[in-house]
Coordinates of C-alpha atoms in Angstrom, one line a residue:
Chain A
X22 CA -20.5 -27.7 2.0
X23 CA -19.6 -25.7 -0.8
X24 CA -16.3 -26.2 -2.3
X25 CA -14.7 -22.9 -3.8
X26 CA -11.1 -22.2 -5.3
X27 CA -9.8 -19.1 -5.0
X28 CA -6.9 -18.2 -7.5
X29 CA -5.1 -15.4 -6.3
X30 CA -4.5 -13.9 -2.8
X31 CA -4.1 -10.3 -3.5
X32 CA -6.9 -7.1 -1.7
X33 CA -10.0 -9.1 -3.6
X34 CA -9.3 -12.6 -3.4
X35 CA -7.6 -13.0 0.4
X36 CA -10.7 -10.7 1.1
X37 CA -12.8 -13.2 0.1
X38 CA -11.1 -16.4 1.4
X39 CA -11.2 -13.9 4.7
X40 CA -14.8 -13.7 4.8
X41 CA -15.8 -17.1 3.8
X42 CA -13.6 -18.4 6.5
X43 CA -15.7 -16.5 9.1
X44 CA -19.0 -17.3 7.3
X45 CA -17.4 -21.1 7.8
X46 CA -20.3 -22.2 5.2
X47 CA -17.9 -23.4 2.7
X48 CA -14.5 -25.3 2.1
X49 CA -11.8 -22.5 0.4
X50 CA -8.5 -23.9 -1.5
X51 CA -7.0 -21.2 -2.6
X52 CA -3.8 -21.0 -5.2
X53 CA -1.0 -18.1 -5.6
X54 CA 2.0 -17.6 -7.9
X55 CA 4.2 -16.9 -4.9
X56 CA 5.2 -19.5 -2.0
X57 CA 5.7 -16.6 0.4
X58 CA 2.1 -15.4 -0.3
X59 CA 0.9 -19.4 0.4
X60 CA 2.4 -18.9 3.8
X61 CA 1.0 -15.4 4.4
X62 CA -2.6 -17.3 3.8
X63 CA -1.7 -20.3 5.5
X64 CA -0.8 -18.1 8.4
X65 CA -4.1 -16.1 9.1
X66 CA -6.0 -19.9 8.7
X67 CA -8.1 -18.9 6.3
X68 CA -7.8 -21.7 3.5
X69 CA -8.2 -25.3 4.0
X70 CA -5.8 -25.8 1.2
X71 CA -3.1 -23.0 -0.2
X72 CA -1.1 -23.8 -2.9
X73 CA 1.1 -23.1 -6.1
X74 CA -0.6 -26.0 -7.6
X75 CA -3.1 -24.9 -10.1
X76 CA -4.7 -28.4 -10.2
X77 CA -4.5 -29.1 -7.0
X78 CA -6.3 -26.0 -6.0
X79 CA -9.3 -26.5 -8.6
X80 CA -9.8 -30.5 -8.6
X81 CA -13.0 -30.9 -6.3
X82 CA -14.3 -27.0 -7.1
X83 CA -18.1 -26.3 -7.5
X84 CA -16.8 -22.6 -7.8
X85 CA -13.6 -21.4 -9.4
X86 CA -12.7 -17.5 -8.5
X87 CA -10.5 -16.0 -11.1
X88 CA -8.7 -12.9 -8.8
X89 CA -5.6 -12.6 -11.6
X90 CA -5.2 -9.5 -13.1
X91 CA -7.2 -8.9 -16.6
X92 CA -4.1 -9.3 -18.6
X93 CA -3.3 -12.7 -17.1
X94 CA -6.6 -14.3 -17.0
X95 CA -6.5 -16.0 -20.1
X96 CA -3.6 -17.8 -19.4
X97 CA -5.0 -19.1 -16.0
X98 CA -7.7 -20.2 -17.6
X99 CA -6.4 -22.3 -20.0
X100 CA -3.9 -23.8 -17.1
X101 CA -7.1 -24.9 -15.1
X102 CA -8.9 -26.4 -17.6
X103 CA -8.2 -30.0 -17.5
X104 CA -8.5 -29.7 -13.9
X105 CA -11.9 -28.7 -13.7
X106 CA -14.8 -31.1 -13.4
X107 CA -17.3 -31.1 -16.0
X108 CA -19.6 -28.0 -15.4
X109 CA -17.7 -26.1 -12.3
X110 CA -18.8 -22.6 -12.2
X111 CA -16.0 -20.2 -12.5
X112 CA -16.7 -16.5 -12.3
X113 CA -13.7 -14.0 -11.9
X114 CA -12.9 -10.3 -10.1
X115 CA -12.1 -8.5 -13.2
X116 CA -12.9 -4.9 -14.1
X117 CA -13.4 -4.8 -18.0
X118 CA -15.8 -7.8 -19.5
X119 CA -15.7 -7.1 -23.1
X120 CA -13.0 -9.0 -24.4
X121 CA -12.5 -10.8 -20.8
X122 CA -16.1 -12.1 -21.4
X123 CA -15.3 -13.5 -25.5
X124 CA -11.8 -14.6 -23.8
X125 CA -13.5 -16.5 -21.2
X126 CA -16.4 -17.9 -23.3
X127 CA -14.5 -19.4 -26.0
X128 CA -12.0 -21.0 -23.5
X129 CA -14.5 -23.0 -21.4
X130 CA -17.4 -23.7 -23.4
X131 CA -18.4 -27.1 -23.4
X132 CA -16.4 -28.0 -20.2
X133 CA -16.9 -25.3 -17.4
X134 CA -19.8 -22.5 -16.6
X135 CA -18.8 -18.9 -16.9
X136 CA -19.9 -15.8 -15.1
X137 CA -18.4 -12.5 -15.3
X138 CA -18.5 -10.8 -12.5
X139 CA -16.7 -8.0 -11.1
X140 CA -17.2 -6.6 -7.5
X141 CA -16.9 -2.4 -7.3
X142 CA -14.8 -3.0 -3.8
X143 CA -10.9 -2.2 -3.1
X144 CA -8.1 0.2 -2.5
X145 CA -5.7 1.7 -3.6
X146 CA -3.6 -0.8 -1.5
X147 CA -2.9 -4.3 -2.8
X148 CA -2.2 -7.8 -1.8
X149 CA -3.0 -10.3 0.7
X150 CA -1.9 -7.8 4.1
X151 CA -4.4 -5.3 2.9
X152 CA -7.8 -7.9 2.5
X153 CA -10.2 -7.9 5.4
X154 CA -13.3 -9.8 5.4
X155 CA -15.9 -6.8 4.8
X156 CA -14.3 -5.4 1.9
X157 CA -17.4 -6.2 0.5
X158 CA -20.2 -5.2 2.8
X159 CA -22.7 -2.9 1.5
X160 CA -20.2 -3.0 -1.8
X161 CA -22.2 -3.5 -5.1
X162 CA -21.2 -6.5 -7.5
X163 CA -22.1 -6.0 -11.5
X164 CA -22.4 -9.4 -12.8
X165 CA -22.6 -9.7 -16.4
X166 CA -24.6 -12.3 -18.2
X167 CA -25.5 -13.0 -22.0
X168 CA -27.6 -15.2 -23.9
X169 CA -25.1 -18.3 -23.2
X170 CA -25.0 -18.3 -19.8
X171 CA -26.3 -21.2 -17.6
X172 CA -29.3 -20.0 -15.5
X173 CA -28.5 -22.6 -12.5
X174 CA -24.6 -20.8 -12.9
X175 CA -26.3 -16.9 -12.8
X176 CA -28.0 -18.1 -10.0
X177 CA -25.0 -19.6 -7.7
X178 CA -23.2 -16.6 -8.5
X179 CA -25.4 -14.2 -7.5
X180 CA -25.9 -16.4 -4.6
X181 CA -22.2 -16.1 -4.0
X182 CA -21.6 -12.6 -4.0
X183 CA -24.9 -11.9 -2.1
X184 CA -23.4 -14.4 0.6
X185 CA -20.2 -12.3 0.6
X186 CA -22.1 -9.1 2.1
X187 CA -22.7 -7.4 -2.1
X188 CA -25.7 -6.5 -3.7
X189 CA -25.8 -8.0 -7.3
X190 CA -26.7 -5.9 -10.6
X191 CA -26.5 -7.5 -13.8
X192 CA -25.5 -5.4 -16.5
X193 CA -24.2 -6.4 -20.2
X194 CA -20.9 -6.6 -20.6
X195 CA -20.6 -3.3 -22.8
X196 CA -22.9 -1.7 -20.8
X197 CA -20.7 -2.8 -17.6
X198 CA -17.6 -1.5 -19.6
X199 CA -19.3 1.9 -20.5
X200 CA -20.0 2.5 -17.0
X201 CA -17.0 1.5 -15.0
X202 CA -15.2 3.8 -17.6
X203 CA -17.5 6.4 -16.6
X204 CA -17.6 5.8 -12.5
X205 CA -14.1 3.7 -12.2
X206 CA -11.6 4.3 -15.2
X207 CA -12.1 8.3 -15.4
X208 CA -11.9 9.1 -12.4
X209 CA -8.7 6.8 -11.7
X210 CA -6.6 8.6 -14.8
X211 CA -8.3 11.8 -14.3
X212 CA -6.4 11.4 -9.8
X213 CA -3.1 10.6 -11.8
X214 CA -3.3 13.3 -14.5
X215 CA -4.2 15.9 -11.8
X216 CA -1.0 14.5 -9.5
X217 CA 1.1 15.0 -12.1
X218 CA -0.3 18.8 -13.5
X219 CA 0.2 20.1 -9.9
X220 CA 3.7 18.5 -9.6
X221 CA 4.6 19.8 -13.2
X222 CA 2.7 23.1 -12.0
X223 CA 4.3 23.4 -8.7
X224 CA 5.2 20.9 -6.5
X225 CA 5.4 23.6 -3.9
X226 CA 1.5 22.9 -3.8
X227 CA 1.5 19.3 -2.7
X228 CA 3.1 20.9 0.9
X229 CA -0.1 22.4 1.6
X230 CA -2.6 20.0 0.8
X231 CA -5.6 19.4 2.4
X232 CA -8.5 16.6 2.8
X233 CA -10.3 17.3 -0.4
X234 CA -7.0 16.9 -2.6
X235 CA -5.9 14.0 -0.6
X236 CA -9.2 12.2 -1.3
X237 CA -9.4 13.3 -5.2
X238 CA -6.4 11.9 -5.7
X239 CA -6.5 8.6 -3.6
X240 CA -6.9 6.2 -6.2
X241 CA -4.1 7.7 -7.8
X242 CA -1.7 5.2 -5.3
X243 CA -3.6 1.9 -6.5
X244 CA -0.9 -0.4 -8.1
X245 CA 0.1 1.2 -12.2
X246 CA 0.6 -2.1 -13.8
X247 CA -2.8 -3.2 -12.9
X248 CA -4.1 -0.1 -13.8
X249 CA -2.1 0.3 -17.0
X250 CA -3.7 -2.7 -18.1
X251 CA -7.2 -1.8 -16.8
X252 CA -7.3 1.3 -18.9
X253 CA -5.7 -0.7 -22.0
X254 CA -8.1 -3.2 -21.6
X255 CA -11.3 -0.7 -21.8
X256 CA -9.3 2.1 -24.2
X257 CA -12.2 2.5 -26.8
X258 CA -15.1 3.5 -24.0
X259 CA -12.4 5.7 -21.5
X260 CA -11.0 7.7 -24.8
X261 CA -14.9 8.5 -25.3
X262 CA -15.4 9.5 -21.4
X263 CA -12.0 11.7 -22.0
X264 CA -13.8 13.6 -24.6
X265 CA -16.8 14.2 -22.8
X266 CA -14.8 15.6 -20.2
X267 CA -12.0 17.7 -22.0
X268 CA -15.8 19.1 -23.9
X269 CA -17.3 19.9 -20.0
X270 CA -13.7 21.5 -19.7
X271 CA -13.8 24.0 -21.8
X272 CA -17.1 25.4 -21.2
X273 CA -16.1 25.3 -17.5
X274 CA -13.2 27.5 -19.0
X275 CA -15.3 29.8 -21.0
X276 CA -17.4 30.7 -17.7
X277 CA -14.7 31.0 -15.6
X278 CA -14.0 33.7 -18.0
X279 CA -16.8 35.5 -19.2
X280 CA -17.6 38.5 -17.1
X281 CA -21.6 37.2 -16.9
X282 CA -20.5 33.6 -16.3
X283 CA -21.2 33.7 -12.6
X284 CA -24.8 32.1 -12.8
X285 CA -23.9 29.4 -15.0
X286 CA -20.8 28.6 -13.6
X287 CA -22.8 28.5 -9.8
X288 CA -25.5 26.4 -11.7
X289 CA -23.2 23.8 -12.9
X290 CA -21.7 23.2 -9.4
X291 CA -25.5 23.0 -8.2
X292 CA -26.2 20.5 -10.9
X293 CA -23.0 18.2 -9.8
X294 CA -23.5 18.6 -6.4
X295 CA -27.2 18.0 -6.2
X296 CA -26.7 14.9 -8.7
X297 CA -23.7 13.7 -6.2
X298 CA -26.1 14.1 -2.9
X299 CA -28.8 11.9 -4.7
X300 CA -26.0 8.8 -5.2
X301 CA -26.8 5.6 -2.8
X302 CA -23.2 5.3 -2.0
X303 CA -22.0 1.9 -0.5
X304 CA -22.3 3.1 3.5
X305 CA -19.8 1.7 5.5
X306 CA -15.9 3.1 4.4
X307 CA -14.5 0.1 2.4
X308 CA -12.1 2.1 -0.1
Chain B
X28 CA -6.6 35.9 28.9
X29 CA -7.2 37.2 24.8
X30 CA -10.6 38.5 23.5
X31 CA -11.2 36.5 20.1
X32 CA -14.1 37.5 17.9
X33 CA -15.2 35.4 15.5
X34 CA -17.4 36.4 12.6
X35 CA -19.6 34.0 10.9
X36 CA -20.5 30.8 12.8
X37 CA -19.9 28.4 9.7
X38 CA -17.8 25.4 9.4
X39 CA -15.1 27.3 10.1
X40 CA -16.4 29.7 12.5
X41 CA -17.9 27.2 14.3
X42 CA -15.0 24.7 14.7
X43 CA -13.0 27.6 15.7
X44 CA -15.7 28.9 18.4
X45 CA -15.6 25.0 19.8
X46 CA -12.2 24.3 19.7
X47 CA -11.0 27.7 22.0
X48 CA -13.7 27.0 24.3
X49 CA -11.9 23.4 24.8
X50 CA -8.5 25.2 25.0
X51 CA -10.8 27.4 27.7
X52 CA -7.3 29.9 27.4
X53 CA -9.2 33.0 25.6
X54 CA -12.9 34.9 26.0
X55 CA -14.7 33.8 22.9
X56 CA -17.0 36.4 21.3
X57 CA -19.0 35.4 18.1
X58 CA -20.8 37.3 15.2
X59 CA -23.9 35.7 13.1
X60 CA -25.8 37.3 10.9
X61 CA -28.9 35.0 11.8
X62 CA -30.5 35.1 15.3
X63 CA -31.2 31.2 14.5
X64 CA -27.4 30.4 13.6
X65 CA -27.2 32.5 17.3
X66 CA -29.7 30.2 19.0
X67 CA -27.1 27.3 17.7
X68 CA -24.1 28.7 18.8
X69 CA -25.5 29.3 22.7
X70 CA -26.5 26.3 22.7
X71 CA -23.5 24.6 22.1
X72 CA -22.0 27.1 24.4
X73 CA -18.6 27.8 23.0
X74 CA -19.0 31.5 23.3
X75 CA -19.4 34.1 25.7
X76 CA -21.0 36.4 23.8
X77 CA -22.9 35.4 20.5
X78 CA -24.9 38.1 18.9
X79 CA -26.0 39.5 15.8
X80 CA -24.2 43.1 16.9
X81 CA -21.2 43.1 14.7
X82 CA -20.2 46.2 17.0
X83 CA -20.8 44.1 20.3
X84 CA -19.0 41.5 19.0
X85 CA -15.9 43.1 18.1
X86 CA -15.6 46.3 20.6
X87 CA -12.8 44.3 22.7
X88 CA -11.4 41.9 20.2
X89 CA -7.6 41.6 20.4
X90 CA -8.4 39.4 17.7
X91 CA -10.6 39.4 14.9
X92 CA -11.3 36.6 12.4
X93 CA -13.2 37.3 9.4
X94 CA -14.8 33.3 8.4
X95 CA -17.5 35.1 6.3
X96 CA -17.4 33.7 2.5
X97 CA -14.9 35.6 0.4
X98 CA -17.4 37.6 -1.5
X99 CA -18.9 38.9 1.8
X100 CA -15.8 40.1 3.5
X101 CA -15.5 43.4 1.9
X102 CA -18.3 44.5 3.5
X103 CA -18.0 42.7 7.2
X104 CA -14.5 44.7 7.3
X105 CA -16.5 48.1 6.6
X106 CA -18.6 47.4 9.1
X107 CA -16.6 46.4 11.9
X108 CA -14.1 49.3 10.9
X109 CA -15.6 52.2 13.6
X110 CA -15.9 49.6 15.9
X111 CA -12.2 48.2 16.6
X112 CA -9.5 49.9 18.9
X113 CA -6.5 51.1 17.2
X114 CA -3.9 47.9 16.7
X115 CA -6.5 45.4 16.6
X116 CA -5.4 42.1 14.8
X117 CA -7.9 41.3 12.2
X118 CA -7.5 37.8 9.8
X119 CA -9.7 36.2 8.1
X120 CA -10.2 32.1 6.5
X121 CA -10.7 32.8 2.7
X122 CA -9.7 30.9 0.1
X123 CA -8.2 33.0 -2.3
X124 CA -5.8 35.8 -1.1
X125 CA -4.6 38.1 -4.0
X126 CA -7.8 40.4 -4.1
X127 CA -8.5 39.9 -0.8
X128 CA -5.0 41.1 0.6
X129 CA -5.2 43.9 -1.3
X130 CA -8.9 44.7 -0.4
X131 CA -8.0 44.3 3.5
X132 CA -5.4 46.3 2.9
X133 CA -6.9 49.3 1.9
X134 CA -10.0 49.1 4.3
X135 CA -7.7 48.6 7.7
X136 CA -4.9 50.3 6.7
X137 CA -3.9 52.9 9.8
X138 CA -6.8 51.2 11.2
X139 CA -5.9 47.4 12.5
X140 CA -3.4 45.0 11.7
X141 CA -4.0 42.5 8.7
X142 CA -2.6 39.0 8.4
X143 CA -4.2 36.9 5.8
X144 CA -4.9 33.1 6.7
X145 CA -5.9 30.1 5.0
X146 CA -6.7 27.0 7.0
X147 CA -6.6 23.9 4.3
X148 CA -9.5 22.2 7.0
X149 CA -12.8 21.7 5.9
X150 CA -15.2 19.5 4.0
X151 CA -18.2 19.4 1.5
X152 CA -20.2 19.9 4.7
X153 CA -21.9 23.3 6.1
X154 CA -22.4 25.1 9.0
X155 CA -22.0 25.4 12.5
X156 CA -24.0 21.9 12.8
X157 CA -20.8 20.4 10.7
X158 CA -18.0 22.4 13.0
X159 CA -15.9 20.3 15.0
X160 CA -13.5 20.8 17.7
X161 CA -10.7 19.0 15.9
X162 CA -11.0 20.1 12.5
X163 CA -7.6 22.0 12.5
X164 CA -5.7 19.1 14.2
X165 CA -2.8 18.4 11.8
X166 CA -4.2 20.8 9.2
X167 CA -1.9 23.2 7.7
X168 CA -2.7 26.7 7.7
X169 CA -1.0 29.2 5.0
X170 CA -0.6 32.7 5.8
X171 CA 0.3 35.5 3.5
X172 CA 2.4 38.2 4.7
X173 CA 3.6 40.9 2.4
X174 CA 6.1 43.7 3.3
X175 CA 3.7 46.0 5.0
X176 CA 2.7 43.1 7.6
X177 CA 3.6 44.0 10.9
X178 CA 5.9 41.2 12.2
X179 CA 3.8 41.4 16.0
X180 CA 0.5 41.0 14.6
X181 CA 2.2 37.8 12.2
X182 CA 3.5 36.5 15.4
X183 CA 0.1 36.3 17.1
X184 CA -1.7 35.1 14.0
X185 CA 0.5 32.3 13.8
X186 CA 0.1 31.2 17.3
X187 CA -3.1 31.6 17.1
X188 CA -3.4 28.6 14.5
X189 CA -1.0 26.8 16.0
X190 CA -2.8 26.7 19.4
X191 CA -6.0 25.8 16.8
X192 CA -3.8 22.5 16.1
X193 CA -2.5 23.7 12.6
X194 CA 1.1 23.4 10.9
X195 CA 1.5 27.1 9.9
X196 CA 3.1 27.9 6.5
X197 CA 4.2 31.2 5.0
X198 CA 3.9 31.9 1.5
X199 CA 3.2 35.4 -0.7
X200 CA -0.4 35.7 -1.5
X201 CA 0.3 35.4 -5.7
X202 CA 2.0 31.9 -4.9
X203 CA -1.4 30.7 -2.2
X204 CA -3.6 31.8 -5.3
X205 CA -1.2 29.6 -7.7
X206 CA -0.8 26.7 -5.1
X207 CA -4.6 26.3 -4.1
X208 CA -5.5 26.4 -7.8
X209 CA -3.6 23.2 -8.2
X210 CA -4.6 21.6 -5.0
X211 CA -7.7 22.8 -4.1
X212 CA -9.4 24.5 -6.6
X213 CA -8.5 22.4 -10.0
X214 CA -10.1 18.8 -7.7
X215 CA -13.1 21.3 -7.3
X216 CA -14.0 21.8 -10.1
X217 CA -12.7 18.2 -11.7
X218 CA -14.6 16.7 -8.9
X219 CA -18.2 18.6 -10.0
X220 CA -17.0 17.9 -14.0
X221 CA -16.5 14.8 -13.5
X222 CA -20.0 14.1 -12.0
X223 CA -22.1 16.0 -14.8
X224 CA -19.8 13.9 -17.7
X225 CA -21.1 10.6 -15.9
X226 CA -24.6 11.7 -15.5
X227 CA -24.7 13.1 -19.5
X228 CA -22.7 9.9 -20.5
X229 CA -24.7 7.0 -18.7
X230 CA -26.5 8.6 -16.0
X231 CA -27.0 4.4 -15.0
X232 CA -23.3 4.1 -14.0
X233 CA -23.9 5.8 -10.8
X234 CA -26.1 2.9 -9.5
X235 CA -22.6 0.4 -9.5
X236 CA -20.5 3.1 -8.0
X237 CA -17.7 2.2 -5.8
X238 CA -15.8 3.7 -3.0
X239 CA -13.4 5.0 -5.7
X240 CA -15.7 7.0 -7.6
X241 CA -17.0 8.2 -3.8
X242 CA -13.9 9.6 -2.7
X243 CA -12.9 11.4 -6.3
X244 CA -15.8 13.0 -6.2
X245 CA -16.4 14.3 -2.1
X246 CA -15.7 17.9 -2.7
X247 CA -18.3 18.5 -5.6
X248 CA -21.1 17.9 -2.7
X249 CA -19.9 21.5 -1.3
X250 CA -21.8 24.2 -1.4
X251 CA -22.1 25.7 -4.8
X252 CA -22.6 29.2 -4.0
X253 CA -19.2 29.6 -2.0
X254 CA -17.5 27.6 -4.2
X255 CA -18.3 30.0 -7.8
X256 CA -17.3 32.4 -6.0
X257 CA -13.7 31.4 -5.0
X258 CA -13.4 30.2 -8.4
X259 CA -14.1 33.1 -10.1
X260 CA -12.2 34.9 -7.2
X261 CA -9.2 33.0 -8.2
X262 CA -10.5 32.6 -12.6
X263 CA -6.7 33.3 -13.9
X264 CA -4.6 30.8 -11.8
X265 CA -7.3 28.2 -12.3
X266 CA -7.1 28.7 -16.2
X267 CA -3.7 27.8 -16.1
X268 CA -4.4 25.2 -13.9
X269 CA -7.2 23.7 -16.7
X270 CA -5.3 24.4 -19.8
X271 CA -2.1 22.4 -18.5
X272 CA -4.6 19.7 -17.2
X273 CA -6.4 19.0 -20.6
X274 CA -3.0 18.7 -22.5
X275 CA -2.3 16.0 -19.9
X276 CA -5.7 14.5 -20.9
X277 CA -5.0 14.7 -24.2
X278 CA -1.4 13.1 -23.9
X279 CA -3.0 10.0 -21.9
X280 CA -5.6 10.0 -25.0
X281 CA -2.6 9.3 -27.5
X282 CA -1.2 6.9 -24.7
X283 CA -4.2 4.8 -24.8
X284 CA -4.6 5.2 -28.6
X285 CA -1.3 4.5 -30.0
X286 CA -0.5 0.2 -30.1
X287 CA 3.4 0.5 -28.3
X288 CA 1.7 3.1 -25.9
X289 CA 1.9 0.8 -22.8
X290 CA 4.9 1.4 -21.4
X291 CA 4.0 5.3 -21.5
X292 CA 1.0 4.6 -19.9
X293 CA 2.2 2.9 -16.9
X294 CA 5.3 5.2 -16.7
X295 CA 2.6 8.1 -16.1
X296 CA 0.6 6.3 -13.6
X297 CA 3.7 4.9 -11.6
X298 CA 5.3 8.6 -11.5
X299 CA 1.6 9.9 -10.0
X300 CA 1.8 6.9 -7.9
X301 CA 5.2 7.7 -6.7
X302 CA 4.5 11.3 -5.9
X303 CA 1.2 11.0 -4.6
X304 CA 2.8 8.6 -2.0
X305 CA 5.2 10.6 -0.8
X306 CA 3.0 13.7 -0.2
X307 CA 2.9 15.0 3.8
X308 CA -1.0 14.5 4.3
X309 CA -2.8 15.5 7.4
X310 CA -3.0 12.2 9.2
X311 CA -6.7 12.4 10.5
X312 CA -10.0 12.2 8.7
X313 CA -11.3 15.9 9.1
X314 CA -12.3 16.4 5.8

């Protein structure tokens, strides 16, 4: 069997440890920061090991799962790498690859095999209480490689994910980066910039709400720290996407107002919504 | 028991027609201006009379509910005008009150009694195929009273929602337009803009979208034709509405731009975080 170290038990990595423990195909150690998240995992049984020890939790790994946030990966990285034997795969969870990617690369080449990888599955809830083992059916994991990576490694990743319920796309990392700011990024600043225009608008409004605003907006709950860093992390392709969007903006403005903007203005709903329709969304109701 | 006519088996319509037959407390007539959406409605049998005869539908009507679109409902009140007795109740479902009040207003006046109503239920679905019995439960409904409303008929109009399953609340038509700008119509439109950015910027993106992305974007799969019209219905709130939303935009630009903007840029997602959280949302999924 298998043996796979997961670091960090927050939504994504207890979702994992959650699902490999039913799969039972594998042996999961799993490490956290925090003792009182060790005994959360150690409670629902779904780690043979669960630990603060970063070496302990690596030392016999085939796999390594990085599920840190971005803006500590680097630093877990370096801590596990006299741990790791000689050519353990380690992938990670993370949602922006450029410089993770470089970050990654430079720390483990020559003793470890990296994979990016970054699983479009979550919440806007967080931590260990909120994984379930099919966050990621039907989900769809990007995985990025480039001309350095080990084929064998691409391959046990993939194999990974696929095993976890995803179906794999490999994109390169600045392609992966260009579109997650596009699907991902946007539309997570664009729920927070809209919750805070309406409540500096009038937060009357937010007594009448209905489902479509409560949807928009969902993501706008996920954890700000995280996200703060996410949105850092990817600034130079998200301050393009904001562009493009003030742009579509304004002309949305302009037909609002003209007296003849009626047929454009119904054409460009048509266009979004028959665009939308044609999208092979993940099917079962994993957000 | 009360004679309820509803006009315009929609969504709407539709889940209203179902959910008073369930209640089985009022005689349920129902207008269609297709003999096929008539065929549907029989069918499903939640009305005693369905029929294409606005006249027939609405010569006994204690009640009337207008759930034709907004830009159809001019003419639907003309036409049912000769046919109500003298006191008759009439409301209506529409999205945007200011023109419409004052529309009503002038066509019933002396006639029937007018109480505008707004049921925040719905989804990007159509049609009487889509209506549900439960689609108010928990909803809120907004009515719009102004000084000429006669406080009996605002009594029964209430009731009426509230025996639909709603949480009825009162506000002057000019503050519904300004509060469903925010809510409702602003995630519209950001919901349809934010599709036709991504499919201009990297039309590729949507094949690794998430359930994030999903949910942000629900309400731009509604159906274009209704929706330009409330939004050129309600054009000047909503330019308020965009203007203040684009210099929030361009504020989070200069967060993400600017080296020491980090603490800014969690600050704004933490307050969205904090207000989003403690906004009342209907409990169930009918949207």
């Amino acid at each position: 069997m298998k043996r796979i170290a997961i670091l960090g038990p927050g939504l994504l990595g207890g979702s994992i440890a959650l699902k490999l423990h039913s799969l039972a195909s594998s042996h999961v150690s799993l490490w956290a920061r925090r003792a009182d998240a060790i005994a959360e995992v150690m409670a629902a049984g779904c780690a043979g090991i669960a630990t603060c020890d970063l070496a302990l939790a690596v030392k016999d790994a085939d796999l390594v799962v990085l599920c840190v946030p971005v803006g500590a990966m680097g630093e877990v990285a370096r801590a596990i790498l006299p741990s790791l034997r000689p050519g353990t795969i380690v992938t990670d969870v993370g949602s922006v690859k450029g410089r993770v990617l470089a970050g990654m690369g430079a720390i483990f080449s020559g003793h470890a095999r990296f994979v990016g990888s970054h699983p479009m599955a979550g919440s806007e809830q967080i931590g260990f209480k909120a994984a379930r083992a099919d966050l990621f059916d039907d989900a769809t994991c990007i995985i990025t490689p480039d001309p350095d990576t080990d084929p064998a490694a691409l391959g046990e990743v993939t194999a990974f994910w696929r095993q976890l319920g995803c179906r794999v796309v490999e994109l390169l990392a600045s392609e992966h980066d260009q579109c997650v700011a596009l699907v991902s990024h946007l539309p997570h600043l664009l729920a927070a910039t809209l919750v805070n225009t309406i409540a500096a608008g009038n937060a009357h409004a937010f007594s009448v709400v209905g489902p479509g605003f409560r949807d928009t907006s969902r993501v706008a709950s996920g954890p700000p720290a995280m996200w703060a860093e996410i949105l850092r992390e990817n600034a130079r392709a998200i301050t393009v996407a904001i562009d493009a969007l003030i742009a579509n903006l304004h002309d949305f403005r302009q037909m609002l107002a003209r007296p003849d903007g009626a047929r454009e203005l119904h054409d460009f709903l048509a266009v979004a919504k028959s665009v939308r329709d044609r999208i092979p969304f993940p099917k079962i109701n994993n957000g």
